[in-house]
GROMACS .gro file of C-alpha atoms in nm:
model
  515
    1MET     CA    1  -9.029  -5.263  12.516
    2SER     CA    2  -8.752  -5.462  12.355
    3LEU     CA    3  -8.640  -5.598  12.020
    4PRO     CA    4  -8.514  -5.944  11.925
    5PRO     CA    5  -8.138  -5.967  11.864
    6ARG     CA    6  -8.205  -6.018  11.491
    7PHE     CA    7  -8.398  -5.730  11.343
    8ASN     CA    8  -8.420  -5.571  10.998
    9PHE     CA    9  -8.622  -5.250  11.000
   10ALA     CA   10  -8.728  -5.270  10.635
   11GLU     CA   11  -8.869  -5.621  10.684
   12HIS     CA   12  -9.036  -5.498  11.004
   13LEU     CA   13  -9.224  -5.228  10.810
   14PHE     CA   14  -9.312  -5.459  10.523
   15GLY     CA   15  -9.451  -5.715  10.766
   16LEU     CA   16  -9.666  -5.456  10.939
   17ASN     CA   17  -9.827  -5.347  10.612
   18ARG     CA   18  -9.877  -5.668  10.412
   19GLY     CA   19 -10.244  -5.648  10.498
   20ARG     CA   20 -10.254  -5.301  10.338
   21ALA     CA   21 -10.102  -5.390  10.001
   22GLU     CA   22 -10.352  -5.179   9.803
   23ARG     CA   23 -10.344  -4.881  10.037
   24ILE     CA   24 -10.155  -4.572   9.918
   25ALA     CA   25  -9.825  -4.530  10.100
   26TYR     CA   26  -9.683  -4.236   9.903
   27ILE     CA   27  -9.803  -3.957   9.676
   28ASP     CA   28  -9.531  -3.764   9.493
   29ASP     CA   29  -9.525  -3.520   9.203
   30ARG     CA   30  -9.560  -3.803   8.948
   31GLY     CA   31  -9.812  -4.038   9.104
   32THR     CA   32  -9.886  -4.282   9.385
   33LEU     CA   33  -9.713  -4.585   9.535
   34SER     CA   34  -9.909  -4.848   9.726
   35TYR     CA   35  -9.771  -5.042  10.020
   36GLY     CA   36  -9.753  -5.353   9.803
   37GLN     CA   37  -9.561  -5.166   9.533
   38LEU     CA   38  -9.328  -5.015   9.792
   39GLU     CA   39  -9.225  -5.357   9.921
   40ASP     CA   40  -9.196  -5.507   9.573
   41ARG     CA   41  -8.979  -5.225   9.437
   42ALA     CA   42  -8.760  -5.209   9.747
   43ARG     CA   43  -8.694  -5.584   9.736
   44ARG     CA   44  -8.616  -5.565   9.363
   45LEU     CA   45  -8.373  -5.280   9.429
   46ALA     CA   46  -8.209  -5.492   9.699
   47SER     CA   47  -8.147  -5.761   9.435
   48ALA     CA   48  -8.018  -5.505   9.184
   49LEU     CA   49  -7.771  -5.366   9.437
   50LYS     CA   50  -7.641  -5.714   9.516
   51ALA     CA   51  -7.616  -5.794   9.144
   52ALA     CA   52  -7.407  -5.478   9.102
   53GLY     CA   53  -7.158  -5.621   9.351
   54ILE     CA   54  -7.255  -5.412   9.656
   55ARG     CA   55  -7.202  -5.621   9.968
   56ARG     CA   56  -7.367  -5.606  10.307
   57GLU     CA   57  -7.248  -5.324  10.534
   58GLU     CA   58  -7.099  -5.131  10.242
   59ARG     CA   59  -7.220  -4.774  10.203
   60VAL     CA   60  -7.436  -4.633   9.924
   61LEU     CA   61  -7.479  -4.257   9.883
   62LEU     CA   62  -7.848  -4.164   9.865
   63LEU     CA   63  -7.868  -3.828   9.683
   64MET     CA   64  -8.232  -3.794   9.581
   65LEU     CA   65  -8.507  -3.538   9.576
   66ASP     CA   66  -8.814  -3.633   9.778
   67SER     CA   67  -9.004  -3.870   9.550
   68ASN     CA   68  -9.144  -4.223   9.566
   69ASP     CA   69  -8.800  -4.352   9.471
   70TRP     CA   70  -8.650  -4.220   9.796
   71PRO     CA   71  -8.823  -4.462  10.039
   72VAL     CA   72  -8.778  -4.744   9.784
   73SER     CA   73  -8.404  -4.672   9.788
   74PHE     CA   74  -8.369  -4.636  10.164
   75LEU     CA   75  -8.569  -4.948  10.249
   76GLY     CA   76  -8.417  -5.148   9.964
   77CYS     CA   77  -8.072  -5.084  10.109
   78LEU     CA   78  -8.180  -5.180  10.460
   79TYR     CA   79  -8.345  -5.499  10.331
   80ALA     CA   80  -8.016  -5.598  10.164
   81GLY     CA   81  -7.809  -5.517  10.473
   82ILE     CA   82  -7.647  -5.230  10.279
   83VAL     CA   83  -7.600  -4.894  10.454
   84PRO     CA   84  -7.766  -4.593  10.284
   85VAL     CA   85  -7.594  -4.260  10.347
   86ALA     CA   86  -7.869  -4.001  10.303
   87VAL     CA   87  -7.729  -3.662  10.204
   88ASN     CA   88  -7.857  -3.310  10.156
   89THR     CA   89  -7.961  -3.227   9.799
   90LEU     CA   90  -7.857  -2.858   9.827
   91LEU     CA   91  -7.484  -2.902   9.878
   92THR     CA   92  -7.188  -2.823   9.654
   93PRO     CA   93  -6.975  -3.065   9.449
   94ASP     CA   94  -6.697  -3.017   9.705
   95ASP     CA   95  -6.934  -3.135   9.979
   96TYR     CA   96  -7.032  -3.444   9.780
   97ALA     CA   97  -6.670  -3.519   9.698
   98TYR     CA   98  -6.592  -3.511  10.070
   99MET     CA   99  -6.888  -3.737  10.155
  100LEU     CA  100  -6.806  -3.989   9.884
  101ASP     CA  101  -6.450  -4.014  10.008
  102HIS     CA  102  -6.542  -4.008  10.377
  103SER     CA  103  -6.813  -4.275  10.349
  104ARG     CA  104  -6.627  -4.476  10.082
  105ALA     CA  105  -6.962  -4.524   9.910
  106GLN     CA  106  -6.959  -4.811   9.658
  107ALA     CA  107  -7.266  -4.689   9.469
  108VAL     CA  108  -7.484  -4.381   9.438
  109LEU     CA  109  -7.861  -4.363   9.411
  110VAL     CA  110  -7.919  -4.023   9.252
  111SER     CA  111  -8.199  -3.815   9.102
  112GLY     CA  112  -8.133  -3.718   8.741
  113ALA     CA  113  -8.163  -3.348   8.826
  114LEU     CA  114  -7.876  -3.387   9.077
  115LEU     CA  115  -7.644  -3.575   8.843
  116PRO     CA  116  -7.435  -3.270   8.732
  117PRO     CA  117  -7.304  -3.176   9.079
  118LEU     CA  118  -7.250  -3.545   9.159
  119GLN     CA  119  -7.046  -3.601   8.842
  120GLU     CA  120  -6.840  -3.292   8.921
  121ALA     CA  121  -6.782  -3.429   9.272
  122MET     CA  122  -6.678  -3.767   9.134
  123ALA     CA  123  -6.433  -3.599   8.898
  124ARG     CA  124  -6.277  -3.402   9.183
  125GLY     CA  125  -6.257  -3.678   9.443
  126GLY     CA  126  -6.016  -3.965   9.470
  127HIS     CA  127  -6.276  -4.229   9.556
  128GLU     CA  128  -6.414  -4.447   9.276
  129VAL     CA  129  -6.779  -4.548   9.278
  130GLN     CA  130  -6.876  -4.886   9.131
  131THR     CA  131  -7.228  -4.807   9.010
  132LEU     CA  132  -7.473  -4.522   8.958
  133PHE     CA  133  -7.848  -4.578   8.976
  134VAL     CA  134  -8.016  -4.273   8.819
  135SER     CA  135  -8.378  -4.196   8.907
  136GLN     CA  136  -8.581  -3.990   8.657
  137PRO     CA  137  -8.282  -3.924   8.429
  138VAL     CA  138  -8.252  -3.597   8.241
  139GLY     CA  139  -8.089  -3.669   7.905
  140ALA     CA  140  -7.847  -3.952   7.836
  141LEU     CA  141  -7.711  -4.167   8.116
  142PRO     CA  142  -7.338  -4.157   8.198
  143GLU     CA  143  -7.142  -4.455   8.075
  144GLY     CA  144  -7.201  -4.758   8.294
  145ALA     CA  145  -7.490  -4.597   8.487
  146LEU     CA  146  -7.818  -4.783   8.539
  147GLU     CA  147  -8.161  -4.630   8.498
  148PHE     CA  148  -8.344  -4.677   8.829
  149ASP     CA  149  -8.679  -4.803   8.697
  150ALA     CA  150  -8.516  -5.032   8.440
  151ALA     CA  151  -8.282  -5.187   8.699
  152ILE     CA  152  -8.575  -5.256   8.929
  153ALA     CA  153  -8.790  -5.402   8.650
  154ALA     CA  154  -8.509  -5.638   8.546
  155ALA     CA  155  -8.448  -5.772   8.897
  156GLN     CA  156  -8.639  -6.034   9.091
  157PRO     CA  157  -8.745  -5.940   9.445
  158LEU     CA  158  -8.485  -6.051   9.699
  159ALA     CA  159  -8.639  -6.360   9.854
  160ALA     CA  160  -8.561  -6.274  10.217
  161PRO     CA  161  -8.405  -5.987  10.408
  162VAL     CA  162  -8.039  -6.006  10.495
  163THR     CA  163  -8.012  -6.110  10.858
  164THR     CA  164  -7.911  -5.803  11.053
  165ALA     CA  165  -7.879  -5.739  11.424
  166SER     CA  166  -8.087  -5.467  11.584
  167ASP     CA  167  -7.763  -5.287  11.673
  168ASP     CA  168  -7.602  -5.330  11.331
  169PRO     CA  169  -7.520  -5.006  11.147
  170GLY     CA  170  -7.834  -4.941  10.943
  171PHE     CA  171  -7.783  -4.598  10.784
  172TRP     CA  172  -7.591  -4.273  10.811
  173LEU     CA  173  -7.700  -3.912  10.828
  174TYR     CA  174  -7.460  -3.621  10.799
  175SER     CA  175  -7.478  -3.329  11.040
  176SER     CA  176  -7.589  -3.000  10.888
  177GLY     CA  177  -7.235  -2.863  10.889
  178SER     CA  178  -7.314  -2.527  11.047
  179THR     CA  179  -6.957  -2.534  11.181
  180GLY     CA  180  -6.670  -2.740  11.040
  181LYS     CA  181  -6.693  -3.051  10.824
  182PRO     CA  182  -7.018  -3.252  10.830
  183LYS     CA  183  -7.001  -3.551  11.062
  184GLY     CA  184  -7.112  -3.895  10.945
  185THR     CA  185  -7.357  -4.002  11.215
  186VAL     CA  186  -7.401  -4.380  11.227
  187HIS     CA  187  -7.744  -4.513  11.329
  188THR     CA  188  -7.874  -4.866  11.380
  189HIS     CA  189  -8.176  -5.058  11.251
  190ALA     CA  190  -8.322  -5.043  11.603
  191ASN     CA  191  -8.299  -4.665  11.632
  192LEU     CA  192  -8.573  -4.618  11.371
  193TRP     CA  193  -8.803  -4.853  11.564
  194TRP     CA  194  -8.739  -4.673  11.892
  195THR     CA  195  -8.832  -4.329  11.757
  196ALA     CA  196  -9.161  -4.465  11.620
  197GLU     CA  197  -9.249  -4.641  11.945
  198LEU     CA  198  -9.149  -4.355  12.176
  199PHE     CA  199  -9.256  -4.049  11.976
  200GLY     CA  200  -9.443  -4.124  11.653
  201LYS     CA  201  -9.717  -4.333  11.808
  202PRO     CA  202  -9.765  -4.206  12.167
  203VAL     CA  203  -9.692  -3.834  12.120
  204LEU     CA  204  -9.811  -3.762  11.766
  205GLY     CA  205 -10.084  -4.024  11.786
  206LEU     CA  206 -10.061  -4.108  11.415
  207THR     CA  207 -10.302  -4.363  11.270
  208GLU     CA  208 -10.355  -4.524  10.930
  209ASN     CA  209 -10.620  -4.259  10.858
  210ASP     CA  210 -10.365  -3.977  10.864
  211VAL     CA  211 -10.209  -3.812  10.560
  212CYS     CA  212  -9.865  -3.680  10.655
  213PHE     CA  213  -9.670  -3.405  10.481
  214SER     CA  214  -9.324  -3.291  10.589
  215ALA     CA  215  -9.161  -2.970  10.467
  216ALA     CA  216  -8.836  -3.106  10.612
  217LYS     CA  217  -8.683  -3.335  10.350
  218MET     CA  218  -8.620  -3.703  10.407
  219TYR     CA  219  -8.243  -3.668  10.423
  220PHE     CA  220  -8.287  -3.484  10.755
  221ALA     CA  221  -8.333  -3.687  11.073
  222TYR     CA  222  -8.653  -3.491  11.138
  223GLY     CA  223  -8.790  -3.549  10.788
  224LEU     CA  224  -8.695  -3.918  10.786
  225GLY     CA  225  -8.913  -3.979  11.090
  226ASN     CA  226  -9.197  -3.760  10.963
  227ALA     CA  227  -9.218  -3.905  10.612
  228LEU     CA  228  -9.104  -4.265  10.656
  229THR     CA  229  -9.054  -4.411  11.003
  230PHE     CA  230  -9.367  -4.281  11.172
  231PRO     CA  231  -9.633  -4.301  10.899
  232LEU     CA  232  -9.519  -4.641  10.769
  233SER     CA  233  -9.525  -4.778  11.124
  234VAL     CA  234  -9.902  -4.722  11.135
  235GLY     CA  235  -9.998  -4.759  10.767
  236ALA     CA  236 -10.062  -4.390  10.699
  237THR     CA  237 -10.024  -4.206  10.366
  238VAL     CA  238  -9.738  -3.963  10.295
  239VAL     CA  239  -9.725  -3.666  10.056
  240LEU     CA  240  -9.378  -3.601   9.911
  241MET     CA  241  -9.259  -3.283   9.742
  242ALA     CA  242  -8.938  -3.258   9.538
  243GLU     CA  243  -8.927  -2.878   9.519
  244ARG     CA  244  -8.827  -2.635   9.792
  245PRO     CA  245  -9.092  -2.592  10.064
  246THR     CA  246  -9.185  -2.235   9.978
  247PRO     CA  247  -9.515  -2.109  10.119
  248ASP     CA  248  -9.689  -2.140   9.780
  249ALA     CA  249  -9.556  -2.493   9.719
  250THR     CA  250  -9.667  -2.597  10.067
  251PHE     CA  251 -10.010  -2.440  10.026
  252ARG     CA  252 -10.068  -2.636   9.702
  253ARG     CA  253 -10.016  -2.966   9.882
  254TRP     CA  254 -10.231  -2.855  10.174
  255THR     CA  255 -10.524  -2.780   9.947
  256GLU     CA  256 -10.478  -3.058   9.685
  257HIS     CA  257 -10.388  -3.358   9.900
  258LYS     CA  258 -10.547  -3.249  10.229
  259PRO     CA  259 -10.278  -3.366  10.474
  260THR     CA  260 -10.399  -3.404  10.830
  261VAL     CA  261 -10.055  -3.371  10.992
  262PHE     CA  262  -9.792  -3.120  10.875
  263PHE     CA  263  -9.429  -3.115  10.988
  264GLY     CA  264  -9.247  -2.784  10.954
  265ALA     CA  265  -8.990  -2.554  11.112
  266PRO     CA  266  -9.022  -2.209  11.269
  267THR     CA  267  -8.882  -2.025  10.967
  268GLY     CA  268  -9.135  -2.195  10.742
  269PHE     CA  269  -9.431  -2.124  10.969
  270ALA     CA  270  -9.328  -1.756  10.988
  271GLY     CA  271  -9.302  -1.732  10.610
  272MET     CA  272  -9.641  -1.892  10.557
  273LEU     CA  273  -9.814  -1.666  10.808
  274ALA     CA  274  -9.662  -1.365  10.632
  275SER     CA  275  -9.790  -1.475  10.290
  276PRO     CA  276 -10.093  -1.298  10.142
  277ARG     CA  277 -10.193  -1.635   9.990
  278LEU     CA  278 -10.229  -1.818  10.322
  279PRO     CA  279 -10.524  -2.059  10.267
  280ALA     CA  280 -10.840  -2.017  10.466
  281ARG     CA  281 -10.911  -2.259  10.750
  282GLU     CA  282 -11.188  -2.434  10.556
  283ALA     CA  283 -10.953  -2.502  10.261
  284VAL     CA  284 -10.728  -2.738  10.458
  285SER     CA  285 -10.768  -3.052  10.669
  286LEU     CA  286 -10.493  -3.005  10.927
  287ARG     CA  287 -10.557  -3.158  11.268
  288MET     CA  288 -10.207  -3.106  11.407
  289CYS     CA  289  -9.869  -2.960  11.314
  290SER     CA  290  -9.522  -3.036  11.441
  291SER     CA  291  -9.221  -2.806  11.459
  292ALA     CA  292  -8.854  -2.877  11.525
  293GLY     CA  293  -8.510  -2.770  11.406
  294GLU     CA  294  -8.513  -2.448  11.609
  295ALA     CA  295  -8.721  -2.336  11.904
  296LEU     CA  296  -9.064  -2.214  11.796
  297PRO     CA  297  -9.151  -1.861  11.913
  298GLY     CA  298  -9.480  -1.867  12.101
  299GLU     CA  299  -9.608  -1.570  11.902
  300ILE     CA  300  -9.588  -1.769  11.577
  301ALA     CA  301  -9.763  -2.071  11.728
  302GLN     CA  302 -10.043  -1.858  11.869
  303ARG     CA  303 -10.105  -1.680  11.538
  304PHE     CA  304 -10.112  -2.012  11.355
  305LYS     CA  305 -10.363  -2.160  11.599
  306ALA     CA  306 -10.580  -1.849  11.579
  307HIS     CA  307 -10.598  -1.890  11.200
  308TYR     CA  308 -10.637  -2.269  11.172
  309GLY     CA  309 -10.754  -2.380  11.515
  310CYS     CA  310 -10.465  -2.624  11.497
  311GLU     CA  311 -10.190  -2.670  11.754
  312ILE     CA  312  -9.822  -2.674  11.663
  313ILE     CA  313  -9.643  -2.932  11.875
  314ASP     CA  314  -9.295  -2.789  11.925
  315GLY     CA  315  -9.010  -3.024  12.014
  316ILE     CA  316  -8.636  -3.067  11.997
  317GLY     CA  317  -8.448  -3.354  11.840
  318SER     CA  318  -8.106  -3.397  11.684
  319THR     CA  319  -7.922  -3.594  11.419
  320GLU     CA  320  -7.743  -3.775  11.700
  321MET     CA  321  -8.066  -3.883  11.874
  322LEU     CA  322  -8.247  -3.930  11.539
  323HIS     CA  323  -8.568  -3.754  11.636
  324VAL     CA  324  -8.753  -3.560  11.906
  325PHE     CA  325  -8.677  -3.629  12.274
  326ILE     CA  326  -8.843  -3.325  12.440
  327SER     CA  327  -9.183  -3.216  12.316
  328ASN     CA  328  -9.511  -3.047  12.381
  329ARG     CA  329  -9.812  -3.278  12.349
  330PRO     CA  330 -10.152  -3.241  12.186
  331GLY     CA  331 -10.372  -3.079  12.448
  332ASP     CA  332 -10.071  -2.991  12.663
  333VAL     CA  333  -9.894  -2.714  12.475
  334ARG     CA  334  -9.717  -2.441  12.665
  335TYR     CA  335  -9.624  -2.189  12.398
  336GLY     CA  336  -9.270  -2.060  12.420
  337THR     CA  337  -9.142  -2.386  12.573
  338THR     CA  338  -9.023  -2.709  12.412
  339GLY     CA  339  -9.241  -2.913  12.648
  340LYS     CA  340  -9.141  -3.210  12.861
  341PRO     CA  341  -8.916  -3.514  12.806
  342VAL     CA  342  -9.057  -3.784  12.580
  343GLU     CA  343  -9.115  -4.102  12.780
  344GLY     CA  344  -8.816  -4.332  12.738
  345TYR     CA  345  -8.562  -4.047  12.742
  346ASP     CA  346  -8.378  -3.904  13.043
  347ILE     CA  347  -8.277  -3.537  13.039
  348GLU     CA  348  -8.017  -3.354  13.245
  349LEU     CA  349  -7.917  -2.987  13.243
  350ARG     CA  350  -7.558  -2.951  13.359
  351GLY     CA  351  -7.350  -2.652  13.460
  352GLU     CA  352  -6.991  -2.581  13.369
  353ASP     CA  353  -6.881  -2.808  13.655
  354GLY     CA  354  -7.072  -3.100  13.502
  355ARG     CA  355  -7.328  -3.113  13.780
  356PRO     CA  356  -7.707  -3.074  13.737
  357VAL     CA  357  -7.833  -2.717  13.769
  358PRO     CA  358  -8.144  -2.622  13.969
  359ASP     CA  359  -8.472  -2.524  13.805
  360GLY     CA  360  -8.461  -2.181  13.647
  361GLU     CA  361  -8.088  -2.184  13.571
  362VAL     CA  362  -7.939  -2.229  13.224
  363GLY     CA  363  -7.759  -2.560  13.172
  364ASP     CA  364  -7.609  -2.772  12.894
  365LEU     CA  365  -7.858  -3.028  12.764
  366TYR     CA  366  -7.770  -3.398  12.791
  367ILE     CA  367  -7.994  -3.683  12.673
  368ARG     CA  368  -8.001  -4.054  12.751
  369GLY     CA  369  -8.220  -4.277  12.536
  370PRO     CA  370  -8.226  -4.583  12.310
  371SER     CA  371  -8.216  -4.400  11.974
  372SER     CA  372  -7.869  -4.251  12.022
  373ALA     CA  373  -7.625  -4.291  11.733
  374LEU     CA  374  -7.332  -4.527  11.761
  375MET     CA  375  -7.062  -4.273  11.673
  376TYR     CA  376  -6.931  -4.022  11.423
  377TRP     CA  377  -6.751  -4.216  11.151
  378THR     CA  378  -6.371  -4.178  11.170
  379ASN     CA  379  -6.397  -3.901  11.428
  380ARG     CA  380  -6.307  -4.055  11.761
  381GLU     CA  381  -6.232  -3.725  11.937
  382LYS     CA  382  -6.571  -3.572  11.857
  383SER     CA  383  -6.747  -3.904  11.925
  384ARG     CA  384  -6.599  -3.914  12.276
  385ASP     CA  385  -6.699  -3.554  12.338
  386THR     CA  386  -7.060  -3.607  12.224
  387PHE     CA  387  -7.137  -3.966  12.325
  388GLN     CA  388  -7.043  -3.986  12.692
  389GLY     CA  389  -7.131  -4.328  12.825
  390GLY     CA  390  -7.508  -4.353  12.800
  391TRP     CA  391  -7.545  -3.977  12.763
  392THR     CA  392  -7.540  -3.763  12.450
  393LYS     CA  393  -7.424  -3.402  12.473
  394SER     CA  394  -7.653  -3.192  12.256
  395GLY     CA  395  -7.468  -2.860  12.237
  396ASP     CA  396  -7.791  -2.681  12.335
  397LYS     CA  397  -7.861  -2.480  12.647
  398TYR     CA  398  -8.196  -2.501  12.824
  399THR     CA  399  -8.378  -2.407  13.140
  400ARG     CA  400  -8.644  -2.611  13.320
  401ASP     CA  401  -8.924  -2.454  13.520
  402ALA     CA  402  -9.082  -2.584  13.839
  403ASP     CA  403  -9.354  -2.759  13.638
  404GLY     CA  404  -9.100  -2.959  13.436
  405TYR     CA  405  -9.126  -2.765  13.108
  406TYR     CA  406  -8.804  -2.700  12.919
  407THR     CA  407  -8.727  -2.370  12.744
  408TYR     CA  408  -8.459  -2.324  12.482
  409ALA     CA  409  -8.179  -2.082  12.572
  410GLY     CA  410  -7.964  -2.105  12.258
  411ARG     CA  411  -7.672  -2.308  12.135
  412SER     CA  412  -7.378  -2.351  12.368
  413ASP     CA  413  -7.155  -2.163  12.127
  414ASP     CA  414  -7.415  -1.889  12.067
  415MET     CA  415  -7.488  -1.798  12.430
  416LEU     CA  416  -7.375  -1.451  12.530
  417LYS     CA  417  -7.251  -1.321  12.862
  418VAL     CA  418  -7.341  -0.954  12.900
  419SER     CA  419  -7.216  -0.790  13.217
  420GLY     CA  420  -7.140  -1.137  13.349
  421ILE     CA  421  -7.496  -1.260  13.293
  422TYR     CA  422  -7.603  -1.515  13.030
  423VAL     CA  423  -7.824  -1.375  12.756
  424SER     CA  424  -8.007  -1.610  12.523
  425PRO     CA  425  -7.994  -1.488  12.162
  426PHE     CA  426  -8.316  -1.680  12.097
  427GLU     CA  427  -8.502  -1.494  12.370
  428VAL     CA  428  -8.412  -1.157  12.217
  429GLU     CA  429  -8.488  -1.286  11.864
  430ALA     CA  430  -8.827  -1.422  11.972
  431THR     CA  431  -8.913  -1.087  12.131
  432LEU     CA  432  -8.815  -0.891  11.820
  433MET     CA  433  -9.032  -1.123  11.609
  434GLN     CA  434  -9.337  -1.024  11.814
  435HIS     CA  435  -9.315  -0.681  11.650
  436PRO     CA  436  -9.566  -0.668  11.362
  437SER     CA  437  -9.305  -0.542  11.114
  438VAL     CA  438  -9.037  -0.805  11.183
  439LEU     CA  439  -9.015  -1.125  10.977
  440GLU     CA  440  -8.689  -1.270  11.112
  441ALA     CA  441  -8.412  -1.176  11.351
  442ALA     CA  442  -8.073  -1.308  11.458
  443VAL     CA  443  -7.871  -1.192  11.757
  444ILE     CA  444  -7.497  -1.223  11.819
  445GLY     CA  445  -7.241  -1.074  12.054
  446LYS     CA  446  -7.048  -0.765  11.946
  447GLU     CA  447  -6.757  -0.616  12.135
  448ASP     CA  448  -6.785  -0.248  12.214
  449ALA     CA  449  -6.496   0.000  12.221
  450GLU     CA  450  -6.397  -0.128  12.565
  451GLY     CA  451  -6.395  -0.493  12.456
  452LEU     CA  452  -6.714  -0.576  12.644
  453THR     CA  453  -6.976  -0.796  12.484
  454LYS     CA  454  -7.305  -0.637  12.390
  455THR     CA  455  -7.591  -0.779  12.186
  456LYS     CA  456  -7.639  -0.695  11.818
  457ALA     CA  457  -7.953  -0.782  11.624
  458PHE     CA  458  -7.980  -0.837  11.249
  459VAL     CA  459  -8.341  -0.782  11.144
  460VAL     CA  460  -8.536  -0.874  10.829
  461LEU     CA  461  -8.855  -0.671  10.790
  462LYS     CA  462  -9.173  -0.802  10.629
  463ASP     CA  463  -9.241  -0.686  10.275
  464GLY     CA  464  -9.405  -0.345  10.280
  465SER     CA  465  -9.339  -0.292  10.651
  466ALA     CA  466  -9.127  -0.030  10.821
  467ALA     CA  467  -8.966   0.017  11.160
  468THR     CA  468  -8.681   0.223  11.302
  469GLU     CA  469  -8.384   0.106  11.502
  470GLU     CA  470  -8.492   0.297  11.811
  471GLU     CA  471  -8.847   0.169  11.782
  472LEU     CA  472  -8.732  -0.194  11.789
  473LYS     CA  473  -8.486  -0.137  12.074
  474ALA     CA  474  -8.762   0.021  12.281
  475PHE     CA  475  -8.994  -0.268  12.192
  476VAL     CA  476  -8.747  -0.518  12.341
  477LYS     CA  477  -8.675  -0.302  12.647
  478GLU     CA  478  -9.043  -0.301  12.734
  479ARG     CA  479  -9.060  -0.681  12.731
  480LEU     CA  480  -8.725  -0.806  12.862
  481ALA     CA  481  -8.477  -0.717  13.132
  482PRO     CA  482  -8.299  -0.394  13.029
  483TYR     CA  483  -7.957  -0.558  12.988
  484LYS     CA  484  -8.098  -0.790  12.718
  485TYR     CA  485  -8.205  -0.533  12.462
  486PRO     CA  486  -7.981  -0.515  12.149
  487ARG     CA  487  -7.736  -0.226  12.183
  488TYR     CA  488  -7.675  -0.248  11.809
  489LEU     CA  489  -7.928  -0.320  11.535
  490GLU     CA  490  -7.882  -0.363  11.160
  491PHE     CA  491  -8.150  -0.411  10.896
  492VAL     CA  492  -8.067  -0.679  10.634
  493SER     CA  493  -8.253  -0.831  10.339
  494GLU     CA  494  -8.190  -1.190  10.447
  495LEU     CA  495  -8.009  -1.399  10.708
  496PRO     CA  496  -7.740  -1.661  10.630
  497LYS     CA  497  -7.874  -2.012  10.686
  498THR     CA  498  -7.773  -2.373  10.654
  499ALA     CA  499  -7.948  -2.594  10.399
  500THR     CA  500  -8.176  -2.704  10.682
  501GLY     CA  501  -8.293  -2.345  10.735
  502LYS     CA  502  -8.105  -2.288  11.061
  503ILE     CA  503  -7.957  -1.942  11.106
  504GLN     CA  504  -7.577  -1.940  11.080
  505ARG     CA  505  -7.488  -1.692  11.352
  506PHE     CA  506  -7.120  -1.772  11.308
  507ARG     CA  507  -7.135  -1.611  10.963
  508LEU     CA  508  -7.278  -1.296  11.118
  509ARG     CA  509  -6.997  -1.301  11.373
  510GLU     CA  510  -6.742  -1.335  11.090
  511LYS     CA  511  -6.905  -1.041  10.913
  512GLU     CA  512  -6.866  -0.827  11.224
  513LYS     CA  513  -6.498  -0.914  11.259
  514GLN     CA  514  -6.437  -0.805  10.900
  515ALA     CA  515  -6.628  -0.478  10.942
   0.00000   0.00000   0.00000
């Protein structure tokens, strides 16, 4: 597979779907958007951005809730050769001030509900933005701002896409920021195409008859593939949801819009299975589910399949690689593992000496594939550390078994050495979560009185459930090697998480230091 030197991903998608102009591309909380309307509105936005003085390759901050205006904005920017910088909608004004300054965004595409924190960020930061385009405004517009729908209605569709190279910077995504400042990860037009060709079509097997629904929002690399790149590459329909993906909110979309493919994360699947309002199998139309973001405990996947008869295809991707590069496959799911490498990607597990480790040993995960990001913007040191020649260092640790299946062993900075032996926090967490009373668990290292590292578990119990510390310790001892059981255990009401739902173990470590 290869791409021509000149390639614009927005025009690529529009061309694929011009025979489906009347088919529904998106369903959001306000209505539907056909493929014909999607192209028309995106091309009109491209004209409006150019009329506002935004030039090709300049950045535009995309701060929007998941709605039909999100894909219009993203694709409109790509069509005009402008670089959308998709950012998390749950951040603070300080975060947005940093991102505006770091990206030097010349305009912002923003949902009206998110205007207050953006305005506070603009007041704090030193970077001036030329234009605001406000989608679904709440109250009066700020001086000089443009109402999204009005700006589109007043513009003529841009006659032709800006000529871009396949390796031109197409868009940015920021890392989740679980440690340190978020990193501006620069991706190309071609990277979107590669993820669709290598994962969306052959692994997920999506077709135009599918209805896709992603709990992960579109500003995440995972959600962008699930709700834009993959479904639009085959002419499918996408359900979008602006609100938080709580179990009840997710269930409403399952039963009202009947998605056939659902994309979630382990925390979400656990919460849904624990809900007393979990819909019956006959009330939904799911044929397959996908999970990423964190390793999926096999116990959760098995319970979900028992209820719905529907497999969860667990995989691992990253912001740097744009989407999934190791995955289970429909009909070939080995619960508790992340599966096998996606065709088109090379995987190596390396030891501390940089050499490949044998099967069964824990190693640092490196990936080589065509969807790798170009760099971290203005961060040469971290770029060199992560993007090493053709290889990308993930920061994850994995093992591979003799059959070629990969199993997650934790983050490189979360791995514990107990009595000189590596212990995977995830393995202990996954075991604790098999207990019927446990909803969530997080494991860190805690120094004992002699300065030796021992494991400590923070446990969230299910509503109405009970368990003792000794009961849970014994439960783990029965299932894992004795040295792996948590020597310390603390019950908590909730675990600290990033906006993406990933557990922030570093915050638990900080808490222990302060204790």
